[in-house]
XYZ file of C-alpha atoms in Angstrom:
297
model
C -18.062 1.569 4.066
C -16.278 4.921 3.714
C -13.218 5.221 5.919
C -13.507 8.863 6.882
C -10.770 8.498 9.552
C -8.331 7.490 6.793
C -9.558 10.352 4.618
C -9.040 12.905 7.384
C -5.618 11.443 8.169
C -4.675 11.578 4.487
C -5.808 15.191 4.180
C -3.763 16.118 7.278
C -0.678 14.447 5.778
C -1.229 16.360 2.548
C -1.347 19.616 4.525
C 1.740 18.778 6.613
C 3.785 17.691 3.599
C 2.812 20.753 1.546
C 2.748 23.763 3.902
C 3.015 26.136 0.951
C -0.507 25.099 -0.177
C -2.689 27.331 1.979
C -6.252 27.658 0.752
C -7.713 24.130 0.934
C -10.951 22.689 2.302
C -12.182 19.185 3.084
C -15.889 18.946 2.248
C -18.137 16.118 3.431
C -21.559 15.076 2.167
C -22.726 12.987 5.092
C -24.527 13.071 8.426
C -22.422 14.302 11.333
C -24.795 12.657 13.836
C -24.381 9.006 12.888
C -21.464 6.783 11.978
C -18.057 8.407 12.301
C -17.549 11.093 14.954
C -16.093 13.596 12.488
C -15.658 16.520 14.951
C -13.698 14.238 17.265
C -11.514 13.045 14.368
C -10.854 16.656 13.335
C -9.632 17.407 16.855
C -7.631 14.175 17.091
C -5.700 14.914 13.893
C -5.166 18.570 14.756
C -7.053 20.040 11.809
C -8.498 23.526 11.783
C -12.288 22.993 12.222
C -12.930 25.935 9.879
C -11.256 23.964 7.068
C -13.592 20.969 7.326
C -16.956 21.733 5.736
C -20.340 20.068 6.160
C -23.371 20.126 3.894
C -26.495 21.324 5.736
C -30.116 21.229 4.610
C -32.998 23.344 5.897
C -35.936 21.109 6.767
C -38.388 23.937 6.046
C -37.128 25.769 2.950
C -35.086 22.986 1.312
C -32.058 25.284 0.973
C -28.601 23.801 1.470
C -25.546 25.385 3.026
C -21.855 24.482 2.849
C -20.021 25.648 5.958
C -17.934 24.467 8.919
C -19.766 22.115 11.266
C -21.336 24.034 14.159
C -23.669 21.379 15.484
C -27.171 20.250 14.533
C -30.537 22.033 14.548
C -29.088 25.424 13.620
C -31.080 28.496 12.660
C -31.481 29.288 8.958
C -29.561 32.565 8.421
C -31.537 33.383 5.250
C -35.127 32.701 6.243
C -34.887 33.068 10.017
C -36.418 29.648 10.701
C -35.123 28.356 13.998
C -33.417 24.987 14.540
C -34.089 23.765 10.994
C -30.560 23.168 9.666
C -29.204 19.620 9.899
C -26.359 17.890 8.118
C -27.622 15.864 5.167
C -28.767 12.327 5.941
C -30.997 9.628 4.482
C -34.133 11.497 5.575
C -32.949 15.065 4.925
C -31.269 14.661 1.562
C -30.803 16.962 -1.399
C -32.588 16.493 -4.746
C -30.462 15.440 -7.712
C -30.083 18.994 -9.038
C -28.605 20.234 -5.760
C -26.396 17.173 -5.420
C -25.057 18.019 -8.880
C -24.254 21.530 -7.660
C -22.512 20.053 -4.621
C -20.259 17.858 -6.790
C -19.326 20.888 -8.865
C -17.909 22.617 -5.796
C -15.146 19.999 -5.771
C -11.723 19.956 -7.390
C -11.199 16.290 -6.519
C -13.442 13.528 -5.138
C -11.936 10.962 -2.753
C -13.721 7.763 -1.689
C -11.654 5.367 0.475
C -13.997 2.368 0.671
C -13.814 -0.821 2.722
C -15.898 -2.727 0.137
C -19.148 -2.351 -1.774
C -21.008 -3.907 -4.656
C -21.516 -0.464 -6.169
C -20.614 2.977 -4.849
C -22.649 5.220 -7.138
C -20.999 8.431 -5.947
C -17.880 7.628 -7.977
C -19.839 7.564 -11.228
C -21.769 10.688 -10.196
C -18.510 12.575 -9.636
C -17.184 11.395 -13.000
C -20.374 12.560 -14.714
C -19.498 16.007 -13.333
C -16.008 15.593 -14.899
C -14.241 15.587 -11.519
C -10.997 13.707 -10.879
C -11.799 10.724 -8.636
C -9.666 8.867 -6.107
C -10.747 5.352 -5.056
C -9.029 2.133 -4.039
C -9.168 -0.760 -6.554
C -10.994 -3.219 -4.303
C -14.492 -4.659 -4.761
C -16.472 -2.179 -6.903
C -13.350 0.002 -6.880
C -11.734 -2.436 -9.299
C -14.275 -1.467 -11.974
C -13.558 2.192 -11.370
C -9.780 1.851 -11.608
C -9.498 0.393 -15.093
C -7.346 2.681 -17.290
C -10.262 3.987 -19.337
C -12.072 5.124 -16.139
C -9.395 7.766 -15.486
C -9.310 7.362 -11.714
C -6.284 7.780 -9.485
C -6.027 4.509 -7.490
C -5.396 4.514 -3.740
C -3.099 1.921 -2.153
C -4.612 -0.207 0.607
C -4.178 -3.192 2.891
C -6.847 -5.764 3.793
C -8.288 -7.039 7.053
C -11.015 -9.441 8.150
C -14.334 -8.156 9.466
C -15.195 -9.626 12.856
C -17.988 -12.174 12.672
C -18.567 -12.302 8.933
C -14.886 -12.891 8.039
C -15.442 -10.633 5.002
C -12.249 -9.244 3.509
C -12.247 -5.458 3.892
C -9.903 -2.777 2.573
C -8.187 -0.011 4.517
C -6.674 2.788 2.425
C -3.260 4.139 3.403
C -3.484 7.824 4.383
C -0.062 8.275 2.747
C -1.601 7.220 -0.572
C -4.424 9.762 -0.213
C -1.883 12.529 0.462
C 0.213 11.442 -2.522
C -2.698 11.426 -4.962
C -4.060 14.758 -3.681
C -0.651 16.259 -4.407
C -0.718 14.716 -7.879
C -4.090 16.312 -8.639
C -2.861 19.655 -7.302
C 0.155 19.525 -9.600
C -1.897 18.545 -12.654
C -2.678 21.463 -14.943
C -6.303 22.655 -15.229
C -6.237 21.703 -18.915
C -5.158 18.149 -18.146
C -7.763 17.822 -15.386
C -10.499 18.950 -17.780
C -9.294 16.407 -20.332
C -9.332 13.615 -17.736
C -12.780 14.675 -16.538
C -14.299 14.547 -20.010
C -12.838 11.087 -20.667
C -14.080 9.816 -17.291
C -17.588 11.109 -18.036
C -17.508 9.401 -21.438
C -16.538 6.104 -19.752
C -19.464 6.312 -17.318
C -21.961 7.033 -20.084
C -20.655 4.121 -22.124
C -20.686 1.652 -19.230
C -23.237 2.732 -16.604
C -26.085 4.438 -18.457
C -29.662 3.149 -18.195
C -29.476 2.010 -21.811
C -26.313 -0.058 -21.229
C -27.213 -1.583 -17.851
C -30.867 -1.983 -18.843
C -29.933 -4.071 -21.860
C -27.886 -6.390 -19.668
C -30.855 -6.993 -17.367
C -33.222 -7.441 -20.298
C -30.895 -10.026 -21.827
C -30.606 -11.826 -18.498
C -34.375 -11.956 -17.972
C -35.039 -12.990 -21.573
C -32.536 -15.847 -21.266
C -34.345 -17.401 -18.298
C -36.652 -20.382 -18.884
C -40.397 -19.795 -18.758
C -41.716 -21.630 -15.705
C -45.240 -20.204 -15.981
C -45.028 -18.753 -12.508
C -48.310 -18.115 -10.748
C -47.897 -14.478 -9.730
C -51.234 -14.562 -7.933
C -49.994 -17.142 -5.457
C -50.728 -16.056 -1.892
C -47.876 -15.830 0.582
C -48.418 -17.555 3.927
C -48.581 -14.767 6.498
C -47.218 -15.361 9.957
C -48.935 -14.304 13.194
C -46.784 -11.883 15.227
C -49.480 -11.364 17.882
C -50.399 -15.022 18.394
C -51.340 -15.938 21.972
C -48.690 -18.165 23.561
C -49.876 -20.198 26.530
C -47.425 -20.235 29.412
C -46.243 -23.725 30.407
C -43.367 -25.226 32.357
C -42.830 -27.697 29.515
C -39.986 -25.995 27.599
C -40.421 -28.164 24.514
C -44.123 -27.401 24.310
C -43.537 -23.661 24.843
C -40.928 -23.413 22.076
C -43.087 -25.508 19.757
C -45.890 -22.966 20.213
C -43.573 -20.209 18.964
C -42.965 -22.090 15.750
C -46.524 -23.371 15.242
C -48.499 -20.289 16.257
C -46.214 -17.367 15.351
C -44.160 -18.649 12.414
C -46.910 -21.060 11.280
C -44.439 -23.869 10.671
C -42.994 -26.946 12.288
C -39.760 -26.452 14.270
C -36.500 -27.236 12.535
C -34.497 -29.636 14.743
C -31.461 -27.392 15.169
C -33.411 -24.272 16.056
C -35.800 -26.240 18.278
C -32.902 -27.495 20.373
C -31.129 -24.129 20.369
C -34.040 -22.298 22.008
C -34.556 -25.025 24.597
C -30.895 -24.759 25.550
C -31.140 -20.966 25.648
C -33.972 -21.134 28.188
C -32.042 -23.707 30.209
C -29.034 -21.366 30.258
C -31.082 -18.464 31.601
C -32.279 -16.512 28.551
C -35.590 -14.831 29.488
C -38.609 -16.268 27.735
C -39.881 -12.755 27.035
C -36.717 -12.008 25.025
C -37.196 -15.146 22.933
C -40.899 -14.420 22.426
C -40.154 -10.871 21.246
C -37.553 -12.221 18.819
C -40.075 -14.599 17.226
C -42.669 -11.829 17.000
C -40.138 -9.588 15.241
C -39.237 -12.347 12.781
C -42.931 -12.753 11.919
C -43.455 -8.988 11.570
C -40.460 -8.675 9.238
C -41.654 -11.644 7.199
C -45.093 -10.139 6.706
C -43.628 -6.765 5.758
């Protein structure tokens, strides 16, 4: 949900429009092996690779390094461990204390989102009293109220293929404009903004504030005397399905034996038609087994 191509394009515009500003860096906290091809985007937009920094973690020592991206599985220059440095990811992540240090390397935090019910990184950056840039769409609306002290990013919308969800795409020109605004803001003013933004987060997103809302919600619900010891009907992923030329009978087995239910009319017909149109039975069988496995999990 983070449009890194737009971010890189916006940073490049900022550099091109302000050639007198020399010593800048674009620092990512993300995996360089999944999602966006960041090295390719750097090359496409003509950025100096030494200016774009990655956050690495050592899988052995737990140390982290901030440096230009040089690939994955690098040697640890401090400990000598070989092929242990990888860019941070969901498995190789930093503990909260180190993430806090990472935020405090920043002068400004920019998050061009497509959508999102909650992008926690914005509040984390504000808790570190850093100026934040985000577009006022979806959860970004909450973070762009005046008392949040964010700099809003302009955006257009588009429809996601398949789901028809409305997504946002931030204008790179807006990123460049707001980066320039932060650069021109005095250190004193930035500190003032940062303190007010932190105050807003504590008043609106702390455990005490959010927890009370959930407590009130739960307490307001009627007491239905739920039986929390009720057993869930497990399905049978490894059920034996007897091969038969009767398509109806074969599909019915999938429902009865694997999902432990009667077929719903629409699905029952769909799978019969799928077989008729050439879908391999093995593919359908594996799909039903996966559904049952996920259900049981």
